[in-house]
Short mmCIF file of C-alpha atoms in Angstrom, two decimals:
data_model
loop_
_atom_site.label_atom_id
_atom_site.label_comp_id
_atom_site.label_asym_id
_atom_site.label_seq_id
_atom_site.Cartn_x
_atom_site.Cartn_y
_atom_site.Cartn_z
CA MET A 48 -85.45 221.16 -180.03
CA ARG A 49 -83.66 217.59 -177.86
CA VAL A 50 -84.53 216.58 -175.24
CA LEU A 51 -82.74 213.87 -173.15
CA GLY A 52 -85.78 212.14 -170.51
CA ILE A 53 -85.03 210.46 -167.44
CA ASP A 54 -86.57 207.54 -165.57
CA PRO A 55 -84.30 207.22 -162.40
CA SER A 56 -83.50 203.72 -161.33
CA LEU A 57 -80.66 202.03 -158.90
CA ARG A 58 -80.84 199.34 -161.51
CA SER A 59 -81.73 200.37 -164.29
CA THR A 60 -81.84 204.28 -165.01
CA GLY A 61 -83.19 204.51 -168.68
CA PHE A 62 -82.61 207.71 -171.19
CA GLY A 63 -84.57 208.50 -173.90
CA ILE A 64 -83.22 211.43 -176.13
CA VAL A 65 -86.36 213.04 -178.63
CA GLU A 66 -85.89 215.69 -181.42
CA GLU A 67 -88.54 217.68 -182.43
CA ASP A 68 -88.16 219.29 -185.85
CA GLY A 69 -90.93 220.83 -187.82
CA GLY A 70 -93.58 219.70 -185.18
CA ARG A 71 -92.69 215.84 -185.96
CA LEU A 72 -90.99 213.87 -183.02
CA LYS A 73 -87.94 211.75 -183.55
CA PRO A 74 -86.01 209.40 -181.77
CA VAL A 75 -82.20 209.82 -181.46
CA ALA A 76 -81.12 207.43 -179.06
CA PHE A 77 -82.12 205.43 -175.91
CA GLY A 78 -81.16 202.62 -173.66
CA ILE A 79 -80.79 202.14 -169.91
CA ILE A 80 -77.21 202.38 -167.34
CA LYS A 81 -77.02 199.08 -165.15
CA PRO A 82 -74.82 200.49 -162.68
CA THR A 83 -72.68 197.50 -161.77
CA ALA A 84 -74.68 195.28 -159.39
CA SER A 85 -71.29 194.49 -156.74
CA PHE A 86 -70.52 198.00 -156.12
CA PRO A 87 -71.28 199.77 -152.84
CA LEU A 88 -74.72 202.46 -153.27
CA HIS A 89 -72.09 205.47 -154.02
CA LEU A 90 -69.84 203.98 -156.81
CA LYS A 91 -73.67 202.88 -158.49
CA LEU A 92 -74.36 207.08 -158.08
CA ALA A 93 -71.22 207.55 -159.55
CA GLU A 94 -71.69 205.38 -162.33
CA ILE A 95 -74.92 206.83 -163.01
CA GLU A 96 -74.26 210.34 -163.12
CA THR A 97 -70.84 210.36 -165.44
CA GLU A 98 -73.22 208.18 -168.21
CA LEU A 99 -75.24 210.63 -167.94
CA GLU A 100 -72.89 213.78 -168.38
CA THR A 101 -71.24 211.48 -171.34
CA ILE A 102 -75.17 211.32 -172.51
CA ILE A 103 -75.44 214.54 -172.67
CA ARG A 104 -72.28 215.42 -173.76
CA THR A 105 -72.35 213.07 -177.41
CA TYR A 106 -75.91 213.97 -178.05
CA GLY A 107 -75.92 218.07 -176.76
CA PRO A 108 -79.46 218.14 -175.35
CA ALA A 109 -80.55 221.51 -175.30
CA GLU A 110 -83.40 220.18 -172.11
CA ALA A 111 -83.94 217.54 -169.99
CA ALA A 112 -86.98 215.99 -168.31
CA ILE A 113 -87.09 213.97 -165.52
CA GLU A 114 -89.81 212.48 -163.32
CA ASN A 115 -90.47 214.45 -159.93
CA ALA A 116 -89.90 212.27 -156.48
CA PHE A 117 -93.08 210.02 -156.01
CA TYR A 118 -95.03 208.87 -152.98
CA ALA A 119 -93.85 205.43 -151.98
CA GLN A 120 -94.54 203.31 -149.13
CA ASN A 121 -91.14 201.75 -148.33
CA MET A 122 -89.34 204.54 -147.34
CA LYS A 123 -85.97 202.87 -147.85
CA THR A 124 -87.03 202.51 -151.80
CA ALA A 125 -87.94 206.27 -151.62
CA LEU A 126 -84.62 207.32 -150.73
CA LEU A 127 -82.76 205.46 -152.90
CA LEU A 128 -84.62 206.42 -155.27
CA GLY A 129 -84.25 210.23 -154.03
CA GLN A 130 -80.15 209.60 -154.46
CA VAL A 131 -80.48 208.45 -157.88
CA ARG A 132 -82.59 211.04 -158.96
CA GLY A 133 -79.65 213.69 -156.97
CA ALA A 134 -76.98 212.02 -159.20
CA ALA A 135 -79.06 212.66 -162.48
CA LEU A 136 -79.37 216.10 -160.97
CA VAL A 137 -76.44 216.86 -160.86
CA ALA A 138 -75.28 215.48 -164.49
CA VAL A 139 -77.93 217.50 -166.03
CA ALA A 140 -76.34 220.60 -163.49
CA ALA A 141 -72.53 219.65 -164.79
CA THR A 142 -73.30 220.20 -168.66
CA GLY A 143 -75.64 223.45 -168.37
CA CYS A 144 -78.53 221.41 -169.56
CA GLY A 145 -81.83 222.62 -168.70
CA LEU A 146 -84.32 221.21 -166.63
CA ALA A 147 -87.51 220.50 -166.29
CA GLU A 148 -89.95 218.01 -163.99
CA TYR A 149 -92.95 216.57 -164.33
CA SER A 150 -95.23 213.78 -162.65
CA ALA A 151 -95.61 210.39 -163.48
CA LEU A 152 -99.15 211.32 -163.76
CA GLU A 153 -98.34 214.42 -166.07
CA ILE A 154 -95.69 212.37 -168.35
CA LYS A 155 -98.51 209.09 -168.34
CA LYS A 156 -101.13 211.24 -169.41
CA ALA A 157 -99.06 213.01 -172.06
CA VAL A 158 -98.44 209.92 -174.01
CA THR A 159 -101.35 207.74 -173.41
CA GLY A 160 -104.37 210.51 -172.31
CA TYR A 161 -104.69 207.87 -168.87
CA GLY A 162 -102.49 209.60 -165.92
CA GLN A 163 -102.88 205.62 -164.70
CA ALA A 164 -101.69 204.07 -167.79
CA ASP A 165 -99.00 200.72 -167.03
CA LYS A 166 -95.69 200.65 -168.37
CA GLU A 167 -96.98 198.44 -171.08
CA GLN A 168 -99.49 201.02 -172.22
CA VAL A 169 -96.99 203.88 -171.97
CA LEU A 170 -94.23 201.38 -174.47
CA THR A 171 -97.26 201.20 -176.55
CA MET A 172 -97.81 204.80 -177.58
CA VAL A 173 -93.83 205.93 -177.06
CA ARG A 174 -93.79 203.44 -179.85
CA SER A 175 -96.31 204.34 -182.02
CA LEU A 176 -95.41 208.25 -181.87
CA LEU A 177 -91.97 207.95 -182.58
CA GLY A 178 -92.64 205.49 -185.18
CA LEU A 179 -90.43 202.48 -183.09
CA ASP A 180 -91.08 199.54 -184.84
CA ASP A 181 -88.26 197.74 -182.47
CA ASP A 182 -89.19 195.22 -179.56
CA ASP A 183 -85.91 195.88 -178.39
CA VAL A 184 -87.02 199.27 -176.13
CA PRO A 185 -86.59 198.79 -172.69
CA LEU A 186 -89.25 199.52 -170.17
CA ASP A 187 -86.93 202.20 -168.53
CA ALA A 188 -86.05 203.60 -171.47
CA SER A 189 -89.79 203.80 -173.08
CA ASP A 190 -90.46 205.38 -169.53
CA ALA A 191 -87.72 208.14 -169.92
CA LEU A 192 -88.50 209.07 -173.50
CA ALA A 193 -91.99 209.23 -172.73
CA ALA A 194 -90.95 211.91 -169.99
CA ALA A 195 -89.15 213.85 -173.11
CA ILE A 196 -91.99 213.59 -175.33
CA CYS A 197 -93.68 215.29 -172.42
CA HIS A 198 -91.66 218.18 -171.89
CA LEU A 199 -91.41 218.76 -176.03
CA ASN A 200 -94.87 218.94 -175.66
CA ALA A 201 -95.30 221.22 -173.00
CA ARG A 202 -92.94 223.47 -174.41
CA SER A 203 -94.87 223.13 -177.56
CA PHE A 204 -97.95 224.36 -175.84
CA GLN A 205 -96.19 227.22 -173.52
CA ILE A 206 -95.17 228.67 -176.60
CA LYS A 207 -98.37 228.36 -178.48
CA VAL A 208 -100.42 230.51 -175.38
CA GLY A 209 -97.82 233.34 -175.23
CA ASP A 210 -95.11 232.27 -172.69
CA LYS A 211 -91.89 232.80 -173.84
CA GLU A 212 -89.73 230.24 -171.96
CA PRO A 213 -91.71 227.09 -170.22
CA SER A 214 -90.79 226.76 -166.79
#
């Protein structure tokens, strides 16, 4: 099973593809999508959508995992994040890829055991779980890899307890 994790952000959307093979997790690809800073919002969103569609078509994940919208104190930030998530969701839908959504707490807990872990703790555990020695894993990419790991763990658990298809 191959899963794409997405960490949406207008400045730097993280992506990470993880494959589970015989109970082992393998990193397939990861990185960040940085839309052109000088572009207006609608063109930045189009860049994010196009890049994600290309990634999905290139690597062929069966499913994608993305962080749920969260409460933000700054309304403008929350609205922008919602628009980026929308672009990501359209990319996933356009390619026919399945989709699961998880809260930040669920994702952090799945990889660190602690729902309030900071980005550095998530990065450290993602490197450990995937056997990455590479110091060049951007934080947004590690968050995306964490979302993919969370989904693979959730799928595995649901299959073990008898659910035919994870929700």
